[in-house]
Amino acid sequence: MSTTTELEVAVQEAASGIAKPRILSGIQPTADSFHLGNYLGALRQWVDLQEDYQPFFFVADMHAITVEQDPKLLRQRSLVAAAQLLAMGVDPARSAVFVQSHIPAHAQLCWVLQGLTGFGEARRMTQFKDKSAKGGEGAASVGLFTYPVLQAADILLYRPHFVPVGEDQRQHLELTRDLAQRFNHRYKKTFRLPEPYILRATSKIYDLQLVEKQMSKSLGGNGCVWLLDEPAASAKRIRSAVTDSGSEIRFDPEEKPGISNLLSIYSALSARSIASLEEQYAGQGYGALKSDLADVVVDVVTPLRDRTLELLDDQAHLTDVLKRGAEQASDVAEATLRDVYQRVGFVAPAQ
Ligand code: AMP
Ligand code: TRP
């Protein structure tokens, strides 16, 4: 067994000139495809940040089983998730792409952090409140309750500077920072306090039909644009998006939530400012904007979908990428965990 510490790993990396600041993020494989909210809120930033950061990106299959999953489907969706990441431009030469369950240190650090997490603190997490609301708290799993603690472990193991996510993850990032601080204070400075990386313009993409709700896997329905759907079906969903009363094309999330959401999506996908879109569509009806946006969406999702399907045709390549990713991740995660075990007072196993 190797006994490198996290500090030694950092020193080695610095010496070899590869020590860029780190980023880390994860996504659950709980649907057959990612959607436009995932893409604009988080995944696109993953790709962009690869340039200047050293990234760790993973498929959060352990988080997925906090609610019941069909095992066959979970396995398939995990591979589809990885293929979509690569298709979007996550580059295994620059990023460690892996599956969470391949790295036991996530569960091991989670256990240590659970000893530092207050029951009331976990109960305040709004995602738990939302996800357990339907069946009642009593029916929710303990795993769903401690979900944010596992997320904190995911993050802290890699000592990232930034965590690119959508707005709905902000509270989990705050808990992560609190736990890191508590551990550092109680034992010894071990963890970096990570910052959320949330782009305001796309941090919350709304459902195309229920414009007050965020686009989400669980909502599904006609208001969700799935990246792996037939592009023509996605175009249709954009063209049938609910818009607001009146006909003026103006960015005003309070008064015009439907059209403002479409403008946000349009602006993000075309790299044009909202002001220039407002100007272009002044005096035209909602139909013109929706029809043009449908074309923009088709142009984005078509190559992404083709590339994903291609990658899924070569599962040996895909699993090899995930194996290499796990090897890179494991080196870092194991080193952090060793420091943690030592600091909390666990007896080291004999060498
Ligand atoms: P989830 O689909 O909930 O596993 O989310 C995966 C990532 O996408 C997380 O970083 C979320 O914050 C982000 N995300 C999910 N839905 C949206 C949305 N409607 N708008 C913006 N970001 C989102
Ligand atoms: N909870 C995140 C979501 O639902 C997924 C996730 C798990 C994550 N672990 C993470 C995101 C660590 C960022 C960092 O989207």
Short mmCIF file of C-alpha atoms and ligand atoms in Angstrom, two decimals:
data_model
loop_
_atom_site.label_atom_id
_atom_site.label_comp_id
_atom_site.label_asym_id
_atom_site.label_seq_id
_atom_site.Cartn_x
_atom_site.Cartn_y
_atom_site.Cartn_z
CA MET A 1 0.00 0.00 0.00
CA SER A 2 1.35 3.44 -0.89
CA THR A 3 1.55 5.97 1.91
CA THR A 4 1.72 9.27 0.02
CA THR A 5 0.01 12.12 1.83
CA GLU A 6 -2.13 14.77 0.17
CA LEU A 7 0.64 17.27 0.75
CA GLU A 8 3.16 15.05 -1.00
CA VAL A 9 0.78 14.64 -3.92
CA ALA A 10 0.44 18.44 -4.15
CA VAL A 11 4.20 18.84 -4.03
CA GLN A 12 4.70 16.21 -6.75
CA GLU A 13 2.10 17.90 -8.92
CA ALA A 14 3.64 21.32 -8.44
CA ALA A 15 7.07 19.90 -9.29
CA SER A 16 5.78 18.32 -12.48
CA GLY A 17 4.16 21.61 -13.49
CA ILE A 18 0.62 20.24 -13.65
CA ALA A 19 -0.71 21.92 -10.53
CA LYS A 20 -3.59 23.98 -11.84
CA PRO A 21 -6.33 24.95 -9.40
CA ARG A 22 -8.89 22.19 -9.19
CA ILE A 23 -12.57 22.02 -9.95
CA LEU A 24 -14.94 19.20 -9.18
CA SER A 25 -18.54 18.39 -9.95
CA GLY A 26 -20.90 15.44 -10.17
CA ILE A 27 -24.22 14.59 -11.74
CA GLN A 28 -26.70 11.83 -10.95
CA PRO A 29 -27.50 9.17 -13.55
CA THR A 30 -31.20 9.24 -12.76
CA ALA A 31 -32.67 9.86 -16.21
CA ASP A 32 -32.19 8.49 -19.71
CA SER A 33 -30.71 11.81 -20.77
CA PHE A 34 -29.52 15.12 -19.36
CA HIS A 35 -31.73 18.13 -20.06
CA LEU A 36 -31.18 21.68 -21.15
CA GLY A 37 -31.21 22.90 -17.53
CA ASN A 38 -28.33 20.55 -16.64
CA TYR A 39 -26.46 21.61 -19.73
CA LEU A 40 -26.78 25.38 -19.31
CA GLY A 41 -26.77 25.42 -15.52
CA ALA A 42 -23.75 23.21 -15.02
CA LEU A 43 -22.34 20.92 -17.69
CA ARG A 44 -21.32 23.57 -20.19
CA GLN A 45 -19.21 25.22 -17.49
CA TRP A 46 -17.53 21.87 -16.86
CA VAL A 47 -16.30 21.88 -20.43
CA ASP A 48 -15.24 25.53 -20.44
CA LEU A 49 -13.33 25.34 -17.17
CA GLN A 50 -11.14 22.46 -18.34
CA GLU A 51 -8.88 24.99 -19.98
CA ASP A 52 -7.61 26.64 -16.84
CA TYR A 53 -8.38 24.14 -14.11
CA GLN A 54 -7.62 20.55 -13.27
CA PRO A 55 -11.06 18.93 -13.24
CA PHE A 56 -12.59 15.94 -11.49
CA PHE A 57 -16.00 15.03 -12.90
CA PHE A 58 -18.03 12.06 -11.84
CA VAL A 59 -21.29 10.21 -12.28
CA ALA A 60 -22.97 10.20 -8.85
CA ASP A 61 -24.40 6.67 -8.84
CA MET A 62 -24.19 6.44 -5.04
CA HIS A 63 -26.38 9.50 -4.72
CA ALA A 64 -28.82 7.99 -7.20
CA ILE A 65 -29.64 5.04 -4.90
CA THR A 66 -30.92 7.31 -2.13
CA VAL A 67 -34.21 6.71 -3.94
CA GLU A 68 -35.15 3.36 -5.45
CA GLN A 69 -33.52 2.60 -8.80
CA ASP A 70 -33.81 -0.31 -11.17
CA PRO A 71 -30.28 -1.84 -11.15
CA LYS A 72 -30.16 -2.56 -14.89
CA LEU A 73 -31.35 0.91 -15.72
CA LEU A 74 -28.95 2.54 -13.26
CA ARG A 75 -26.00 0.78 -14.89
CA GLN A 76 -27.14 1.79 -18.37
CA ARG A 77 -27.86 5.39 -17.36
CA SER A 78 -24.45 5.71 -15.73
CA LEU A 79 -22.78 4.84 -19.02
CA VAL A 80 -25.11 7.13 -20.97
CA ALA A 81 -24.27 9.93 -18.54
CA ALA A 82 -20.54 9.41 -19.05
CA ALA A 83 -20.99 9.28 -22.83
CA GLN A 84 -22.91 12.56 -22.78
CA LEU A 85 -20.15 14.25 -20.80
CA LEU A 86 -17.56 13.19 -23.35
CA ALA A 87 -19.85 14.15 -26.23
CA MET A 88 -20.18 17.66 -24.79
CA GLY A 89 -16.44 18.04 -24.82
CA VAL A 90 -15.27 16.84 -21.44
CA ASP A 91 -11.81 15.69 -22.45
CA PRO A 92 -10.34 12.68 -20.60
CA ALA A 93 -6.86 13.90 -21.47
CA ARG A 94 -7.47 16.94 -19.27
CA SER A 95 -10.20 15.80 -16.88
CA ALA A 96 -10.54 12.81 -14.60
CA VAL A 97 -13.96 11.38 -15.52
CA PHE A 98 -15.10 8.60 -13.23
CA VAL A 99 -17.94 6.80 -11.54
CA GLN A 100 -18.42 7.68 -7.86
CA SER A 101 -18.85 4.07 -6.69
CA HIS A 102 -15.41 3.19 -8.10
CA ILE A 103 -13.81 5.26 -5.33
CA PRO A 104 -14.61 3.81 -1.88
CA ALA A 105 -13.09 6.88 -0.21
CA HIS A 106 -16.32 8.81 -0.93
CA ALA A 107 -18.31 6.55 1.39
CA GLN A 108 -15.48 6.40 3.90
CA LEU A 109 -15.10 10.17 4.23
CA CYS A 110 -18.89 10.52 4.27
CA TRP A 111 -18.96 8.40 7.44
CA VAL A 112 -16.38 10.59 9.16
CA LEU A 113 -18.29 13.74 8.17
CA GLN A 114 -21.56 12.29 9.43
CA GLY A 115 -20.02 12.38 12.88
CA LEU A 116 -19.56 16.12 12.45
CA THR A 117 -22.98 16.92 11.01
CA GLY A 118 -25.78 18.07 13.26
CA PHE A 119 -29.15 16.40 12.85
CA GLY A 120 -30.86 19.78 12.70
CA GLU A 121 -28.33 21.00 10.20
CA ALA A 122 -29.14 18.10 7.86
CA ARG A 123 -32.87 18.59 8.39
CA ARG A 124 -32.65 22.18 7.16
CA MET A 125 -31.53 21.10 3.69
CA THR A 126 -34.29 22.16 1.33
CA GLN A 127 -33.61 19.39 -1.19
CA PHE A 128 -34.42 16.80 1.48
CA LYS A 129 -37.58 18.68 2.39
CA ASP A 130 -38.63 18.83 -1.28
CA LYS A 131 -37.77 15.25 -2.14
CA SER A 132 -39.36 13.79 0.98
CA ALA A 133 -42.46 15.97 0.80
CA LYS A 134 -44.39 13.60 -1.47
CA GLY A 135 -44.20 10.39 0.57
CA GLY A 136 -43.61 12.08 3.93
CA GLU A 137 -40.38 12.20 5.94
CA GLY A 138 -41.01 8.77 7.46
CA ALA A 139 -40.94 7.09 4.06
CA ALA A 140 -37.74 8.81 2.89
CA SER A 141 -34.49 6.87 3.21
CA VAL A 142 -31.75 7.72 5.69
CA GLY A 143 -29.53 7.99 2.59
CA LEU A 144 -31.70 10.77 1.23
CA PHE A 145 -31.32 12.53 4.57
CA THR A 146 -27.52 12.26 4.57
CA TYR A 147 -27.24 12.90 0.81
CA PRO A 148 -25.62 16.33 1.32
CA VAL A 149 -22.98 14.81 3.62
CA LEU A 150 -21.95 12.38 0.88
CA GLN A 151 -21.83 15.34 -1.46
CA ALA A 152 -19.54 17.17 0.97
CA ALA A 153 -17.28 14.10 1.04
CA ASP A 154 -17.25 13.96 -2.79
CA ILE A 155 -16.03 17.50 -2.87
CA LEU A 156 -13.63 17.72 0.06
CA LEU A 157 -11.66 14.61 -0.94
CA TYR A 158 -10.29 16.46 -3.97
CA ARG A 159 -9.69 19.86 -2.35
CA PRO A 160 -11.15 21.77 -5.31
CA HIS A 161 -11.15 25.56 -5.55
CA PHE A 162 -14.50 25.69 -7.38
CA VAL A 163 -17.58 23.53 -7.82
CA PRO A 164 -19.57 24.34 -10.98
CA VAL A 165 -23.27 23.67 -10.33
CA GLY A 166 -26.72 25.20 -10.75
CA GLU A 167 -28.37 27.42 -8.16
CA ASP A 168 -30.24 24.53 -6.51
CA GLN A 169 -26.93 23.16 -5.18
CA ARG A 170 -25.87 26.32 -3.33
CA GLN A 171 -27.13 25.15 0.05
CA HIS A 172 -25.21 21.87 -0.25
CA LEU A 173 -22.06 23.85 -0.98
CA GLU A 174 -22.63 25.92 2.14
CA LEU A 175 -22.93 22.77 4.23
CA THR A 176 -19.74 21.46 2.61
CA ARG A 177 -17.87 24.61 3.63
CA ASP A 178 -19.26 24.43 7.17
CA LEU A 179 -18.16 20.82 7.55
CA ALA A 180 -14.71 21.56 6.11
CA GLN A 181 -14.28 24.43 8.53
CA ARG A 182 -15.49 22.35 11.47
CA PHE A 183 -13.08 19.53 10.65
CA ASN A 184 -10.16 21.94 10.13
CA HIS A 185 -10.93 23.62 13.44
CA ARG A 186 -11.50 20.45 15.47
CA TYR A 187 -8.49 18.54 14.13
CA LYS A 188 -6.02 20.22 11.85
CA LYS A 189 -6.28 22.24 8.66
CA THR A 190 -7.00 19.53 6.10
CA PHE A 191 -9.65 20.75 3.68
CA ARG A 192 -9.81 23.68 1.31
CA LEU A 193 -13.07 25.64 1.56
CA PRO A 194 -14.54 25.28 -1.94
CA GLU A 195 -16.44 28.07 -3.67
CA PRO A 196 -19.57 27.44 -5.71
CA TYR A 197 -19.17 28.40 -9.36
CA ILE A 198 -22.66 29.45 -10.41
CA LEU A 199 -23.32 31.49 -13.56
CA ARG A 200 -26.15 33.83 -12.76
CA ALA A 201 -27.60 34.02 -16.29
CA THR A 202 -28.22 30.27 -16.51
CA SER A 203 -28.23 29.17 -12.88
CA LYS A 204 -31.94 28.35 -13.07
CA ILE A 205 -33.59 27.36 -16.34
CA TYR A 206 -37.36 27.02 -16.01
CA ASP A 207 -39.75 24.41 -17.32
CA LEU A 208 -41.26 25.41 -20.68
CA GLN A 209 -44.80 24.61 -19.55
CA LEU A 210 -44.77 25.25 -15.80
CA VAL A 211 -42.75 28.44 -15.97
CA GLU A 212 -42.60 28.92 -12.20
CA LYS A 213 -40.82 25.55 -11.73
CA GLN A 214 -37.23 24.78 -12.63
CA MET A 215 -36.71 22.38 -15.53
CA SER A 216 -36.00 19.05 -13.86
CA LYS A 217 -35.71 15.32 -14.37
CA SER A 218 -38.48 14.63 -11.91
CA LEU A 219 -40.93 17.05 -13.51
CA GLY A 220 -40.39 15.60 -17.01
CA GLY A 221 -43.40 16.35 -19.23
CA ASN A 222 -43.55 18.55 -22.29
CA GLY A 223 -41.74 21.40 -20.63
CA CYS A 224 -38.41 19.60 -20.51
CA VAL A 225 -35.89 19.51 -23.38
CA TRP A 226 -33.90 16.27 -23.20
CA LEU A 227 -30.55 16.38 -24.94
CA LEU A 228 -30.93 12.86 -26.32
CA ASP A 229 -34.49 13.23 -27.63
CA GLU A 230 -35.04 13.39 -31.36
CA PRO A 231 -34.06 16.99 -32.21
CA ALA A 232 -37.38 17.49 -34.00
CA ALA A 233 -39.22 16.63 -30.78
CA SER A 234 -37.17 19.20 -28.87
CA ALA A 235 -37.88 21.82 -31.52
CA LYS A 236 -41.57 21.15 -31.10
CA ARG A 237 -41.33 21.61 -27.33
CA ILE A 238 -39.66 24.97 -27.79
CA ARG A 239 -42.28 26.05 -30.31
CA SER A 240 -45.06 25.05 -27.91
CA ALA A 241 -43.50 26.70 -24.85
CA VAL A 242 -45.97 28.61 -22.71
CA THR A 243 -45.53 32.33 -23.16
CA ASP A 244 -47.05 35.23 -21.34
CA SER A 245 -49.97 37.54 -22.00
CA GLY A 246 -49.27 40.41 -24.39
CA SER A 247 -46.90 40.08 -27.30
CA GLU A 248 -43.93 42.24 -26.38
CA ILE A 249 -40.55 40.52 -26.33
CA ARG A 250 -38.90 41.87 -23.21
CA PHE A 251 -36.71 40.33 -20.51
CA ASP A 252 -38.74 40.68 -17.34
CA PRO A 253 -38.73 37.54 -15.18
CA GLU A 254 -41.42 38.93 -12.84
CA GLU A 255 -43.99 39.98 -15.42
CA LYS A 256 -42.95 37.75 -18.31
CA PRO A 257 -41.41 34.56 -16.90
CA GLY A 258 -42.07 32.44 -20.01
CA ILE A 259 -40.51 34.75 -22.57
CA SER A 260 -37.66 35.68 -20.20
CA ASN A 261 -36.76 32.00 -19.82
CA LEU A 262 -36.70 31.59 -23.61
CA LEU A 263 -34.51 34.68 -23.93
CA SER A 264 -32.10 33.29 -21.32
CA ILE A 265 -31.85 29.99 -23.19
CA TYR A 266 -31.47 31.74 -26.54
CA SER A 267 -28.80 34.09 -25.26
CA ALA A 268 -26.81 31.27 -23.62
CA LEU A 269 -26.93 29.01 -26.68
CA SER A 270 -26.14 31.70 -29.23
CA ALA A 271 -23.67 33.77 -27.17
CA ARG A 272 -25.74 36.88 -27.97
CA SER A 273 -26.79 39.40 -25.37
CA ILE A 274 -30.39 39.54 -24.21
CA ALA A 275 -30.49 43.21 -25.24
CA SER A 276 -29.57 42.38 -28.83
CA LEU A 277 -32.25 39.68 -28.96
CA GLU A 278 -34.86 42.09 -27.57
CA GLU A 279 -33.87 44.53 -30.25
CA GLN A 280 -33.96 41.98 -33.06
CA TYR A 281 -37.43 40.73 -32.12
CA ALA A 282 -38.97 44.10 -31.30
CA GLY A 283 -42.36 44.31 -33.00
CA GLN A 284 -42.39 40.63 -33.93
CA GLY A 285 -44.61 38.09 -32.18
CA TYR A 286 -43.57 35.30 -29.84
CA GLY A 287 -43.83 32.83 -32.74
CA ALA A 288 -40.80 34.22 -34.58
CA LEU A 289 -38.61 34.04 -31.50
CA LYS A 290 -39.72 30.51 -30.64
CA SER A 291 -39.21 29.29 -34.17
CA ASP A 292 -35.67 30.71 -34.37
CA LEU A 293 -34.81 29.37 -30.91
CA ALA A 294 -36.06 25.94 -31.97
CA ASP A 295 -33.50 26.04 -34.82
CA VAL A 296 -30.74 27.08 -32.43
CA VAL A 297 -31.62 24.22 -30.07
CA VAL A 298 -31.62 21.71 -32.94
CA ASP A 299 -28.15 22.91 -34.01
CA VAL A 300 -26.82 22.37 -30.49
CA VAL A 301 -28.45 19.04 -29.63
CA THR A 302 -28.02 17.25 -32.97
CA PRO A 303 -24.20 16.82 -32.90
CA LEU A 304 -24.29 16.18 -29.18
CA ARG A 305 -26.78 13.39 -29.60
CA ASP A 306 -24.95 11.86 -32.58
CA ARG A 307 -21.67 11.85 -30.73
CA THR A 308 -23.25 10.32 -27.61
CA LEU A 309 -24.75 7.48 -29.63
CA GLU A 310 -21.40 6.90 -31.31
CA LEU A 311 -19.63 6.73 -27.95
CA LEU A 312 -22.22 4.30 -26.65
CA ASP A 313 -21.44 2.02 -29.57
CA ASP A 314 -17.93 1.53 -28.22
CA GLN A 315 -18.47 0.59 -24.60
CA ALA A 316 -14.96 -0.80 -24.26
CA HIS A 317 -13.56 2.68 -24.93
CA LEU A 318 -16.03 4.27 -22.55
CA THR A 319 -15.28 1.91 -19.67
CA ASP A 320 -11.58 2.35 -20.30
CA VAL A 321 -11.93 6.14 -19.97
CA LEU A 322 -13.79 5.61 -16.69
CA LYS A 323 -11.12 3.23 -15.45
CA ARG A 324 -8.35 5.72 -16.12
CA GLY A 325 -10.41 8.49 -14.55
CA ALA A 326 -10.91 6.41 -11.43
CA GLU A 327 -7.18 5.74 -11.21
CA GLN A 328 -6.41 9.46 -11.27
CA ALA A 329 -9.18 10.24 -8.79
CA SER A 330 -8.21 7.42 -6.48
CA ASP A 331 -4.66 8.72 -5.99
CA VAL A 332 -5.96 12.06 -4.74
CA ALA A 333 -8.90 10.69 -2.75
CA GLU A 334 -6.86 8.01 -0.97
CA ALA A 335 -4.21 10.52 0.05
CA THR A 336 -6.82 12.84 1.58
CA LEU A 337 -8.54 9.97 3.35
CA ARG A 338 -5.27 8.81 4.90
CA ASP A 339 -4.73 12.29 6.34
CA VAL A 340 -8.29 12.33 7.67
CA TYR A 341 -8.06 8.89 9.29
CA GLN A 342 -4.81 9.84 10.94
CA ARG A 343 -6.18 13.13 12.24
CA VAL A 344 -9.38 11.73 13.70
CA GLY A 345 -7.34 9.17 15.66
CA PHE A 346 -7.80 5.90 13.77
CA VAL A 347 -4.98 3.41 14.32
CA ALA A 348 -2.99 3.01 11.11
CA PRO A 349 -2.93 -0.55 9.79
CA ALA A 350 0.53 -2.16 9.99
CA GLN A 351 2.54 -1.79 6.78
P1 AMP B 1 -29.65 17.18 -11.37
O1 AMP B 1 -30.32 16.96 -12.67
O2 AMP B 1 -30.59 17.69 -10.32
O3 AMP B 1 -28.82 16.00 -10.94
O4 AMP B 1 -28.63 18.38 -11.59
C1 AMP B 1 -27.38 18.28 -12.19
C2 AMP B 1 -26.76 19.66 -12.31
O5 AMP B 1 -27.57 20.49 -13.15
C3 AMP B 1 -26.66 20.40 -10.98
O6 AMP B 1 -25.48 21.18 -10.96
C4 AMP B 1 -27.88 21.28 -10.97
O7 AMP B 1 -27.71 22.44 -10.17
C5 AMP B 1 -28.00 21.65 -12.43
N1 AMP B 1 -29.39 21.91 -12.83
C6 AMP B 1 -30.42 21.02 -12.77
N2 AMP B 1 -31.55 21.57 -13.22
C7 AMP B 1 -31.25 22.84 -13.56
C8 AMP B 1 -32.01 23.92 -14.11
N3 AMP B 1 -33.30 23.80 -14.39
N4 AMP B 1 -31.36 25.09 -14.34
C9 AMP B 1 -30.04 25.23 -14.07
N5 AMP B 1 -29.28 24.25 -13.56
C10 AMP B 1 -29.86 23.06 -13.31
N1 TRP B 2 -26.27 16.80 -5.78
C1 TRP B 2 -25.85 17.08 -7.12
C2 TRP B 2 -27.10 17.24 -8.01
O1 TRP B 2 -28.13 16.73 -7.72
C3 TRP B 2 -24.96 16.01 -7.70
C4 TRP B 2 -23.68 15.90 -6.94
C5 TRP B 2 -23.31 14.85 -6.14
C6 TRP B 2 -22.64 16.87 -6.88
N2 TRP B 2 -22.09 15.10 -5.61
C7 TRP B 2 -21.64 16.31 -6.04
C8 TRP B 2 -22.45 18.13 -7.48
C9 TRP B 2 -20.47 17.01 -5.77
C10 TRP B 2 -21.28 18.82 -7.19
C11 TRP B 2 -20.30 18.27 -6.34
O2 TRP B 2 -27.00 17.84 -9.01
#
